[in-house]
Amino acid sequence: MAAKKLNIKDKYRLLTRDLDWEYSYSDRKEAFPYEDFEGIKITDWSKWEDPFRLTMDTYWKYQAEKEKKLYAIFDAFAQNNAHMNVSDPRYVNALKIFLTGVSPLEYQAYQGFAHTGRQFGGVGARVACQMQAIDELRHVQTQIHAMSHFNKFFDGFQEYSHMHDRVWYLSVPKSFFNDARAAGPFEFMIAIGFSFEYVLTNLLFVPFMSGAAHNGDMATVTFGFSAQSDEARHMTLGLEVIKFLLEQHEDNVPIVQKWIDKWFWRGSRLLTIVSMMMDYMLPNKVMSWKEAWEVYFEEAGGALFKDLARYGIKMPKYADVIEKEKEHISHQAWWTFYTHGHAAGFHTWIPTDEELDWLSEKYPETFDKYYRPRWELAKEMEAKGERFYTKALPQLCTTCQIPMLFTEMDDPTQTAYRDSVYNGERYHFCSDGCKDIFDDEPEKFVQSWLPVHQIFQGNCGGPDVGDVLSDFYHMNLGADNMDMKGSPDDLRWKQWKGVA
Amino acid sequence: MAVKAITPDYKGEVLDKFENFHGNQVVYVGWDHHMMFCAPFAYPVPPEMTFETLRSEVMTEAFSLHPEYAQIDWDKASWMLDGDAFTPQADVALKDQGVGHKSVLRFSTPDLKGYQGAGV
Amino acid sequence: MSKVYIALQDNDESRYIVEAIEEDNPDVTVIHMPAMIRIENEGRLSIRRETVEEKMGRDWDVQELHINLITLGGNVEEDDDELSLHWNE
């Protein structure tokens, strides 16, 4: 009789749980030194369950299949010069942000999950983190491959890794992950595994990628959805982590709540850049940032928190502020990049009249009242031959490192100012959320590498901003930066398409 | 506890202390209800600089792009320093009137409502 | 009760999976977006191997779902016969 095929549960037990061993000659605490210092109490790791019960053999089998499909599409994309099929060359600038700002985070996630997986005493969690670490490495590789095609035809892709470590706005995503990775393993899991993966990555990888498809970019939508198919597994890992911690000990509840409050706030700040990619950088529209936020944050996140309420977990602190921000942040962010277009590694532009009307329609409460006048002013200046580029450097938030571009949400023409004095030094924040995070762990955030201050300290070359951009950031001035109109990207595109 | 760390009594290095700015201090300046400038500006200036020099020389380059900037009646503008009402003394050094390293100066001009009256 | 959801890549295999989901969960809402299909339901949603096999006309392993999956929301339960999503509240 042929051997009976193992069912999923038995196979999972044999190929995951049975990989663990007892520590006969070594102290378990020395083997897992990071498990205690955050105050999390684990009484029984065997209660851990991985809902997908994916074992390593199945993992390799399906990942290999995903990769084959993905690379067939990359090949077809390159062979058919499919960059010519994108809706509008302005769209490609969103990919420049993706490659410089997001793909390096995939690498940081790989490092983070590899480290965290090593530090967990429970084998189920270790195997799940190992798979996720490999996934994240796959994501950074596939993204670089996909976008290497665009690098042959468009400016701004060539120094993504160097830029990620230096450029002013890229310190925002970089420091976000540095913060998570410098935390203990349990906070890392709540930060990235739960808050980031469960709610926030959906906003980038689902509606934005659907937007990539809608703008004719087959390569990006395919790497996006291929990555997100791993994310579905990551999301269930994130949810499992939180349920496991909450079920293990009641003392874990307030610690986990504090991390949720911190990381949902940090995550919504980080996603500001995605909001403007959705609203301003996709020429063919799928949905507005506000609509995406309602589906993936309010509806999906709301369901999640309702489910977690029985453990005593509440909605993240400042959820009420976050709700108001969906009306504003994409506009405030794109204005910031437009007015700093000389210092960005991608092109910016004034939205077309049709696009301004679409924004009015999608944001009836706020766009015409607060944001359309900014674009009227920009148009007026451009018509006079004085395209508006800001002439001084902005103040930054110490926690999120974003320029202080956010307004009071109940008074959208007024910059929000918050500050704290710690050990005689004054620190500035864009919001109560960012101030709370600093006040809770000031010794961590006094170390913020704030790009504007670093320039002033002479640590980024100079003396002029132009020198910093070209020598320290490695931007090709006149090609990578400035307005889309008249840029080499714009001129090449017109030449390819045979239009004047 | 000032940080949750595995190292006892962990202390972070303060990257933005005054000593790191080669004699300058950082002063931030923002114009209330004028969102043409997406964020307050940051200026590295000597603590000995007078307020008048900051206002009439340092600030002009960036702020003067605003169509209303030339219309400001500086005698009527009101100021805040680090969140409190503040009456600047034109010929006094910044450091001698409480404008320190990483202080925020805000000015408001209630008669000027911003581009198109929209707070821009 | 909150909505659970699953999103699949819009391709030939997914179309059978969506048909199977619609048959087994008559109240689902199917939303077509560029390159993806989003399926939502109040409280619970099941993807049953047997139904998918019938639609596809071939053997189908529940874990094959990973190949076409984009995202999901809800607590996941998976065994050899089905994958289900649910919210407790």
XYZ file of C-alpha atoms in Angstrom:
709
model
C 0.000 0.000 0.000
C 1.326 3.400 -0.914
C 2.208 5.700 1.972
C -0.740 7.895 2.838
C -0.289 11.572 2.006
C 0.071 13.607 5.188
C -2.643 16.118 5.840
C -1.682 19.788 6.267
C -1.844 19.754 10.053
C 0.350 16.685 10.507
C 2.814 17.868 7.927
C 3.034 21.255 9.627
C 3.645 19.609 12.981
C 6.408 17.369 11.636
C 8.160 19.971 9.501
C 7.879 22.896 11.899
C 7.324 22.010 15.537
C 9.475 18.914 15.377
C 12.422 20.987 14.206
C 12.813 22.396 17.723
C 15.082 20.912 20.381
C 15.642 21.059 24.126
C 18.610 22.887 25.600
C 20.443 20.243 27.615
C 23.829 21.871 28.203
C 23.105 25.533 27.617
C 20.947 28.101 29.346
C 17.818 28.887 27.326
C 17.961 32.503 28.444
C 21.430 32.854 26.956
C 20.220 31.349 23.709
C 17.386 33.905 23.457
C 18.783 36.998 25.197
C 16.306 39.478 23.655
C 13.141 37.784 24.851
C 12.659 39.514 28.221
C 13.787 43.117 28.223
C 10.680 44.587 26.613
C 8.537 43.307 29.472
C 6.542 40.861 27.343
C 5.660 37.659 29.181
C 5.501 34.393 27.257
C 4.361 31.410 29.277
C 3.924 28.813 26.542
C 5.352 29.097 23.040
C 3.566 25.880 21.996
C 0.298 27.830 21.901
C 1.611 29.600 18.788
C -0.241 28.680 15.605
C 0.571 29.611 12.071
C -2.843 29.687 10.414
C -1.504 29.010 6.925
C 0.502 25.997 8.118
C 2.922 26.515 5.299
C 5.902 24.184 5.486
C 9.268 24.855 3.887
C 8.827 22.347 1.047
C 5.480 23.859 0.043
C 6.909 27.328 0.502
C 9.686 26.701 -2.047
C 7.269 25.038 -4.441
C 4.833 27.942 -4.575
C 7.443 30.667 -4.399
C 9.226 29.103 -7.363
C 5.983 29.115 -9.282
C 5.355 32.769 -8.456
C 8.864 33.682 -9.587
C 8.518 31.855 -12.903
C 5.325 33.711 -13.688
C 6.843 36.996 -12.636
C 10.034 36.706 -14.657
C 8.137 35.594 -17.768
C 6.274 38.886 -17.525
C 9.449 40.919 -16.928
C 10.950 39.340 -20.046
C 7.867 40.067 -22.109
C 7.787 43.605 -20.768
C 11.402 44.289 -21.733
C 11.212 42.523 -25.106
C 8.184 44.518 -26.108
C 9.541 47.900 -24.941
C 6.491 48.091 -22.762
C 7.692 51.231 -20.971
C 6.299 52.916 -24.094
C 2.826 51.748 -23.088
C 2.591 53.653 -19.838
C -0.224 56.170 -19.826
C 1.941 59.248 -19.406
C 5.659 59.703 -18.658
C 4.799 61.576 -15.447
C 3.689 58.228 -14.023
C 7.265 56.907 -14.074
C 8.161 59.368 -11.320
C 6.073 57.352 -8.881
C 8.354 54.405 -9.643
C 11.403 56.507 -8.800
C 9.937 57.103 -5.364
C 9.167 53.414 -5.100
C 12.695 52.303 -5.948
C 14.467 54.855 -3.745
C 11.979 54.881 -0.882
C 10.207 51.531 -0.709
C 12.437 48.814 -2.164
C 15.251 49.485 0.335
C 12.649 48.991 3.077
C 12.066 45.500 1.753
C 15.743 44.876 2.405
C 15.451 46.350 5.883
C 12.432 44.110 6.469
C 14.521 41.104 5.407
C 17.211 42.040 7.913
C 14.640 42.711 10.602
C 12.791 39.426 10.197
C 16.004 37.416 9.998
C 17.141 38.945 13.303
C 13.744 38.710 14.972
C 13.208 35.124 13.880
C 16.521 34.200 15.468
C 15.492 35.789 18.771
C 12.175 34.024 19.307
C 12.143 30.991 21.569
C 9.149 29.454 19.801
C 9.770 27.399 16.704
C 6.488 28.248 14.944
C 7.293 31.958 15.125
C 10.890 31.316 14.085
C 9.921 29.432 10.924
C 7.282 32.024 9.986
C 9.832 34.842 10.427
C 12.394 32.934 8.386
C 9.943 32.592 5.511
C 9.052 36.244 5.750
C 12.741 37.224 5.732
C 13.227 35.253 2.500
C 10.072 36.811 1.038
C 11.352 40.301 1.753
C 14.643 39.534 0.068
C 12.692 38.290 -2.939
C 10.715 41.525 -2.992
C 13.738 43.786 -3.077
C 15.303 41.668 -5.827
C 12.217 41.534 -8.017
C 11.613 45.254 -7.606
C 15.162 46.121 -8.632
C 14.867 43.791 -11.616
C 11.528 45.232 -12.706
C 12.660 48.829 -12.427
C 16.061 48.226 -14.013
C 14.182 48.287 -17.298
C 12.934 51.806 -16.636
C 16.469 52.818 -15.655
C 17.504 52.301 -19.276
C 15.072 54.938 -20.501
C 14.360 57.402 -17.696
C 16.413 59.514 -15.289
C 16.417 59.195 -11.512
C 16.723 55.418 -11.029
C 20.497 55.037 -11.135
C 21.523 55.669 -7.519
C 18.560 54.366 -5.545
C 20.549 52.672 -2.809
C 22.997 55.527 -2.300
C 20.092 57.982 -2.293
C 18.111 55.979 0.235
C 20.908 56.467 2.748
C 21.282 60.204 2.199
C 18.471 62.128 0.520
C 16.372 64.358 2.792
C 12.916 62.883 2.138
C 14.249 59.317 2.082
C 15.382 59.667 5.687
C 11.662 59.340 6.447
C 11.247 55.685 5.372
C 14.796 54.801 6.359
C 14.435 56.090 9.923
C 11.018 54.434 10.242
C 12.561 51.021 9.723
C 15.666 51.859 11.743
C 13.380 52.672 14.648
C 11.572 49.332 14.319
C 14.783 47.338 13.924
C 16.444 49.051 16.875
C 13.515 47.980 19.076
C 13.188 44.568 20.684
C 11.860 41.588 18.708
C 8.297 41.851 19.996
C 8.001 45.550 19.241
C 9.430 44.861 15.778
C 6.682 42.316 15.193
C 3.937 44.721 16.305
C 5.539 47.534 14.286
C 6.200 45.738 11.031
C 4.459 42.362 11.258
C 1.201 43.765 12.568
C 0.715 47.519 12.101
C 2.638 47.870 8.868
C 1.769 44.592 7.144
C -1.774 44.114 8.297
C -3.164 47.502 7.516
C -0.699 49.821 5.876
C 1.074 47.875 3.111
C -2.317 47.117 1.606
C -2.656 50.785 0.767
C 0.504 50.753 -1.283
C 0.365 47.306 -2.787
C -3.317 47.003 -3.600
C -4.894 50.271 -4.833
C -1.592 51.761 -6.028
C -0.681 48.583 -7.921
C -4.125 48.400 -9.408
C -3.370 51.971 -10.481
C -0.103 50.823 -12.075
C -2.124 48.346 -14.154
C -4.544 51.098 -15.074
C -1.592 53.178 -16.285
C -0.237 50.448 -18.522
C 2.652 49.345 -16.309
C 2.480 45.575 -16.489
C 5.851 45.006 -14.803
C 5.034 46.979 -11.693
C 1.569 45.605 -11.158
C 2.992 42.123 -11.468
C 5.824 42.556 -8.971
C 3.408 44.403 -6.730
C 0.808 41.680 -6.668
C 3.434 38.964 -6.522
C 4.903 40.637 -3.443
C 1.477 41.170 -1.978
C 0.657 37.469 -2.314
C 3.410 36.973 0.267
C 1.987 39.840 2.275
C -1.275 37.938 2.747
C 0.803 35.386 4.640
C 2.630 38.177 6.483
C -0.662 39.716 7.501
C -1.834 36.495 9.082
C 1.523 36.231 10.860
C 1.050 39.767 12.187
C -2.437 38.958 13.410
C -1.236 35.693 14.967
C 1.555 37.513 16.810
C -0.790 39.986 18.369
C -3.383 37.404 19.401
C -0.628 35.200 20.806
C 0.906 38.004 22.896
C -2.484 39.075 24.211
C -3.477 35.535 25.121
C -0.161 34.742 26.813
C -0.409 37.241 29.664
C -2.638 40.143 30.631
C 0.445 42.231 31.458
C 1.201 42.231 27.749
C -1.962 44.170 26.897
C -0.823 47.714 27.849
C 2.607 47.168 26.252
C 1.033 45.987 23.014
C -1.462 48.879 23.076
C 1.370 51.391 23.422
C 3.150 49.844 20.430
C -0.059 49.894 18.390
C -0.537 53.573 19.221
C 3.042 54.340 18.228
C 3.230 52.311 15.043
C -0.151 53.176 13.590
C 0.797 56.812 13.988
C 4.253 56.309 12.502
C 2.751 54.230 9.701
C 0.136 56.807 8.767
C 2.873 59.469 8.646
C 5.013 57.237 6.418
C 2.105 56.665 4.057
C 1.829 60.387 3.386
C 4.092 59.854 0.403
C 1.848 57.071 -0.897
C -1.157 59.365 -0.593
C 0.381 61.814 -3.046
C 1.480 58.994 -5.364
C -2.173 57.912 -5.540
C -3.749 61.340 -5.917
C -1.147 63.188 -7.982
C 1.141 60.711 -9.744
C -1.273 58.239 -11.353
C -2.514 59.960 -14.514
C -5.301 57.369 -14.939
C -7.198 57.282 -11.677
C -8.461 54.197 -9.876
C -9.578 55.667 -6.585
C -8.600 58.624 -4.463
C -6.374 58.337 -1.427
C -9.359 59.129 0.749
C -11.385 56.298 -0.775
C -8.498 53.855 -0.451
C -8.017 54.931 3.156
C -11.668 54.319 3.896
C -11.574 50.794 2.439
C -8.201 49.597 3.706
C -7.733 51.535 6.926
C -11.125 52.441 8.263
C -13.101 49.432 7.110
C -10.439 46.700 7.255
C -8.660 48.186 10.281
C -11.963 48.862 12.012
C -13.000 45.208 11.624
C -9.655 44.126 12.996
C -9.860 46.319 16.089
C -13.435 45.270 16.740
C -12.157 41.701 16.758
C -9.304 42.567 19.140
C -11.576 44.462 21.543
C -12.216 41.332 23.594
C -8.564 41.353 24.635
C -8.943 44.925 25.868
C -7.249 46.440 22.802
C -8.595 49.788 21.649
C -8.370 51.643 18.331
C -4.964 53.329 17.969
C -4.620 56.622 19.802
C -5.292 59.630 17.520
C -7.495 57.544 15.210
C -9.788 60.602 15.234
C -6.963 62.837 13.918
C -5.993 60.196 11.372
C -9.571 60.191 10.098
C -9.455 63.935 9.444
C -6.049 63.731 7.774
C -7.329 61.713 4.807
C -8.844 64.960 3.454
C -5.544 66.830 3.527
C -2.270 64.967 3.529
C -1.955 64.071 -0.158
C -2.377 67.754 -1.091
C 0.002 68.990 1.584
C 2.626 66.438 0.546
C 2.512 67.074 -3.214
C 2.719 70.815 -2.600
C 5.829 70.189 -0.515
C 7.499 68.194 -3.270
C 6.357 70.617 -5.971
C 7.870 73.538 -4.102
C 11.045 71.504 -3.420
C 11.159 70.154 -6.970
C 14.741 71.388 -7.364
C 15.832 69.156 -4.478
C 13.855 66.002 -5.351
C 15.217 63.028 -7.281
C 12.113 62.906 -9.462
C 10.005 65.368 -11.430
C 7.063 67.342 -10.122
C 4.360 69.299 -11.926
C 1.193 71.314 -11.598
C -1.810 69.004 -12.027
C -3.703 69.493 -15.308
C -7.064 71.245 -15.224
C -8.826 67.872 -15.564
C -6.828 66.539 -12.648
C -7.636 69.585 -10.514
C -11.312 69.000 -11.262
C -11.007 65.331 -10.316
C -9.456 66.377 -6.996
C -12.313 68.845 -6.401
C -14.799 66.078 -7.061
C -13.030 63.596 -4.762
C -12.373 66.113 -1.984
C -15.442 68.351 -2.061
C -14.954 69.556 1.514
C -11.349 70.628 1.246
C -9.794 70.866 -2.192
C -11.310 74.037 -3.618
C -11.229 75.797 -0.284
C -7.656 75.097 0.771
C -5.622 73.521 -2.003
C -6.775 74.733 -5.412
C -5.597 78.290 -4.544
C -2.061 76.952 -4.049
C -2.137 75.623 -7.614
C -3.606 78.860 -8.943
C -0.652 80.655 -7.419
C 1.795 78.141 -8.878
C 0.230 78.573 -12.323
C 0.421 82.341 -12.068
C 4.108 82.192 -11.154
C 4.886 79.673 -13.881
C 3.127 81.858 -16.478
C 5.446 84.703 -15.473
C 8.430 82.436 -16.030
C 9.038 82.187 -12.280
C 8.310 78.548 -11.547
C 8.090 78.396 -7.734
C 10.989 76.699 -6.000
C 11.330 77.329 -2.265
C 14.532 79.145 -1.378
C 15.244 78.008 2.184
C 15.347 74.642 3.928
C 12.356 73.420 5.918
C 12.030 72.648 9.609
C 11.663 68.886 10.186
C 9.789 66.795 12.748
C 12.256 65.052 15.066
C 10.265 61.809 15.121
C 8.957 61.182 11.589
C 11.613 63.444 9.967
C 9.023 64.824 7.531
C 9.149 68.593 6.932
C 6.662 70.322 9.221
C 4.106 70.386 6.407
C 1.105 69.137 8.341
C -1.494 71.618 9.491
C -3.814 71.587 12.435
C -6.527 69.340 11.061
C -9.260 71.663 12.365
C -7.447 74.723 10.998
C -5.941 73.640 7.680
C -4.180 76.927 6.926
C -2.081 76.746 10.090
C 1.079 74.687 10.486
C 0.868 72.401 13.528
C 3.690 73.074 15.975
C 4.536 70.855 18.938
C 7.710 70.759 20.997
C 9.346 69.172 24.027
C 12.354 70.184 26.068
C 14.509 67.255 27.153
C 17.777 67.674 29.060
C 17.837 71.360 28.119
C 17.461 70.748 24.363
C 14.356 71.709 22.421
C 12.824 69.196 19.977
C 10.078 69.854 17.441
C 7.225 67.720 16.160
C 4.547 67.849 13.500
C 1.816 66.394 15.696
C 0.781 65.129 19.104
C 1.379 61.594 17.833
C 5.030 62.267 16.993
C 5.549 64.224 20.234
C 4.184 61.344 22.340
C 6.572 58.920 20.675
C 9.543 61.143 21.447
C 8.432 61.832 25.024
C 8.164 58.104 25.664
C 11.703 57.285 24.477
C 13.704 60.505 24.179
C 17.078 58.762 24.393
C 16.251 57.036 21.140
C 15.088 60.073 19.200
C 17.738 62.564 20.325
C 19.786 60.580 17.795
C 17.560 61.441 14.824
C 19.729 62.112 11.771
C 17.754 65.095 10.511
C 18.917 65.901 6.979
C 18.489 69.682 7.254
C 20.536 69.838 10.453
C 23.143 67.523 8.973
C 23.532 69.899 6.034
C 23.946 72.830 8.457
C 26.550 70.876 10.412
C 28.570 70.410 7.233
C 28.186 66.635 7.175
C 26.693 66.485 3.671
C 29.250 68.403 1.622
C 28.373 71.806 0.309
C 28.605 74.679 0.843
C 25.624 75.224 -1.473
C 22.489 73.112 -1.631
C 23.398 72.331 -5.256
C 26.670 70.778 -4.085
C 24.828 68.668 -1.538
C 22.403 67.456 -4.204
C 25.042 66.537 -6.751
C 28.023 65.459 -4.644
C 26.429 63.996 -1.554
C 23.107 62.737 -2.925
C 24.447 61.828 -6.429
C 21.576 63.502 -8.243
C 22.173 64.488 -11.868
C 21.135 68.095 -11.612
C 18.953 69.239 -14.466
C 18.057 65.651 -15.349
C 16.793 63.922 -12.197
C 15.270 66.978 -10.519
C 13.185 70.059 -11.480
C 9.827 70.290 -13.219
C 8.578 67.573 -15.544
C 7.922 70.198 -18.187
C 11.014 70.475 -20.359
C 12.905 67.751 -18.504
C 15.040 65.263 -20.484
C 12.443 62.586 -19.599
C 9.718 64.746 -21.110
C 11.727 65.563 -24.238
C 12.749 61.958 -24.879
C 9.180 60.772 -24.486
C 7.940 63.300 -27.037
C 10.680 62.249 -29.418
C 9.777 58.558 -29.073
C 6.125 59.324 -29.621
C 6.842 61.686 -32.493
C 5.101 64.695 -30.954
C 6.493 68.186 -30.784
C 12.668 55.095 31.582
C 13.908 57.235 28.714
C 14.224 54.308 26.335
C 13.434 50.590 26.348
C 16.870 49.100 25.747
C 18.663 45.871 26.472
C 21.688 47.925 27.594
C 21.245 49.301 31.131
C 21.149 53.128 31.369
C 21.420 53.505 27.623
C 22.110 57.074 26.542
C 21.748 58.316 22.985
C 24.130 60.771 21.380
C 22.478 64.171 20.938
C 23.119 64.848 17.252
C 21.749 68.371 17.131
C 23.432 70.037 20.089
C 24.581 73.623 19.603
C 28.279 72.629 19.599
C 27.800 70.702 16.346
C 26.792 73.762 14.310
C 30.178 75.532 14.147
C 29.097 78.574 16.136
C 25.643 78.916 14.624
C 22.342 78.176 16.250
C 19.288 76.976 14.353
C 16.277 79.292 14.358
C 12.985 78.321 12.724
C 10.663 80.947 11.298
C 7.079 80.441 10.183
C 4.367 82.787 8.865
C 0.997 81.861 10.340
C -1.836 81.165 7.898
C 0.398 81.435 4.826
C 0.734 77.954 3.394
C 2.544 78.951 0.200
C 5.587 77.870 2.180
C 4.829 74.267 3.045
C 6.753 74.362 6.323
C 8.569 76.854 8.569
C 12.086 77.650 7.406
C 15.217 76.621 9.299
C 18.141 79.079 9.458
C 21.609 78.521 10.883
C 22.582 81.944 12.253
C 25.048 83.305 14.828
C 23.434 83.762 18.265
C 24.866 87.288 18.210
C 22.855 88.239 15.119
C 20.355 90.980 15.827
C 16.688 90.428 15.286
C 16.657 93.141 12.627
C 19.326 91.323 10.606
C 17.369 88.078 10.800
C 14.172 89.761 9.681
C 15.411 92.125 7.020
C 18.316 90.118 5.586
C 18.055 86.414 6.362
C 14.317 85.992 5.963
C 13.843 88.084 2.860
C 15.172 85.757 0.191
C 12.696 82.948 0.797
C 9.707 84.820 2.229
C 9.683 87.600 -0.355
C 8.405 85.233 -3.050
C 4.993 85.597 -1.424
C 2.867 88.245 -3.187
C 1.840 89.682 0.198
C 5.271 89.838 1.766
C 6.031 93.371 0.541
C 2.741 94.562 2.054
C 3.564 93.527 5.588
C 3.494 96.381 8.056
C 6.111 95.080 10.487
C 4.954 97.456 13.204
C 1.642 95.647 13.245
C 2.921 92.074 12.871
C 2.720 90.057 16.062
C 5.297 87.443 17.066
C 5.498 84.285 19.122
C 8.658 82.731 20.505
C 8.490 79.043 21.401
C 4.755 79.230 21.861
C 4.551 82.472 23.899
C 3.764 86.034 22.831
C 6.975 87.875 22.075
C 7.955 91.462 21.400
C 11.179 91.434 19.429
C 13.820 94.100 20.043
C 15.251 94.999 16.651
C 18.818 95.848 17.631
C 19.322 93.244 20.340
C 21.144 89.947 19.706
C 18.906 86.893 19.345
C 20.526 85.168 22.303
C 19.965 88.211 24.506
C 16.216 88.188 23.994
C 15.583 84.511 24.528
C 15.867 83.270 20.929
C 17.985 80.196 21.533
C 19.186 77.134 19.643
C 16.210 75.498 17.918
C 13.787 78.225 18.957
C 10.679 78.732 16.842
C 9.644 82.248 15.830
C 6.174 82.674 14.362
C 4.768 85.876 12.991
C 1.209 86.683 12.082
C -0.289 89.388 9.923
C -4.056 89.212 10.465
C -4.799 91.865 7.815
C -3.201 89.722 5.136
C -5.350 86.702 4.399
C -3.027 84.889 2.026
C -3.242 84.373 -1.737
C -6.890 84.536 -2.849
C -7.776 85.069 0.817
C -7.329 81.323 1.270
C -4.500 81.232 3.843
C -2.019 80.304 1.123
C -20.578 41.910 11.869
C -17.571 43.248 9.933
C -16.703 42.336 6.377
C -13.992 39.808 5.574
C -12.393 40.151 2.167
C -10.004 38.512 -0.224
C -8.422 39.945 -3.373
C -7.145 37.791 -6.212
C -5.190 38.578 -9.343
C -7.546 38.843 -12.284
C -6.479 35.807 -14.338
C -7.811 32.539 -15.702
C -7.353 30.499 -12.533
C -8.857 33.147 -10.296
C -12.002 33.277 -12.370
C -12.754 29.652 -11.417
C -11.922 30.342 -7.793
C -14.277 33.323 -7.797
C -17.034 31.195 -9.349
C -16.530 28.621 -6.607
C -16.624 31.288 -3.909
C -19.843 32.719 -5.317
C -21.436 29.293 -5.346
C -20.470 28.461 -1.773
C -21.106 31.938 -0.356
C -24.193 33.241 -2.148
C -24.149 36.643 -0.412
C -20.647 37.732 -1.436
C -19.988 40.986 -3.240
C -17.554 40.714 -6.153
C -15.803 43.925 -7.157
C -13.736 44.086 -10.355
C -10.863 46.575 -10.340
C -7.946 46.982 -12.759
C -5.971 43.699 -12.641
C -7.690 42.429 -9.500
C -10.925 41.003 -8.157
C -11.990 41.834 -4.633
C -14.559 39.638 -2.905
C -16.151 40.653 0.380
C -18.721 39.158 2.680
C -20.271 39.879 6.041
C -18.584 37.918 8.808
C -17.359 34.842 6.947
C -16.149 33.552 3.596
C -15.045 30.050 2.571
C -13.061 28.748 -0.351
C -13.764 25.032 -0.665
C -11.391 22.708 -2.474
C -14.142 20.486 -3.843
C -16.011 23.329 -5.478
C -12.862 24.842 -6.963
C -11.879 21.411 -8.338
C -15.272 21.033 -9.916
C -15.004 24.449 -11.596
C -11.430 23.899 -12.753
C -11.897 20.284 -13.746
C -8.662 19.264 -12.078
C -7.160 18.570 -8.645
C -6.554 21.740 -6.668
C -4.606 22.096 -3.476
C -5.941 24.734 -1.095
C -2.417 26.123 -0.718
C -2.291 26.843 -4.458
C -4.364 29.855 -3.535
C -1.107 31.604 -2.581
C -0.162 31.909 -6.250
C -3.066 34.155 -7.168
C -3.741 35.768 -3.818
C -3.195 39.516 -3.397
C -4.504 40.249 0.054
C -7.118 39.250 2.599
C -8.753 40.465 5.784
C -10.051 38.296 8.625
C -8.892 35.440 10.790
C -7.636 32.617 8.579
C -8.411 28.950 9.084
C -6.936 26.467 6.663
C -7.083 22.696 6.334
C -6.995 20.244 3.434
C -10.578 20.942 2.411
C -11.040 24.658 2.739
C -9.650 28.038 3.589
C -11.990 30.290 5.484
C -11.919 33.839 6.753
C -13.966 35.093 9.661
C -14.321 37.866 12.200
C -15.437 36.915 15.696
C -17.239 40.201 16.279
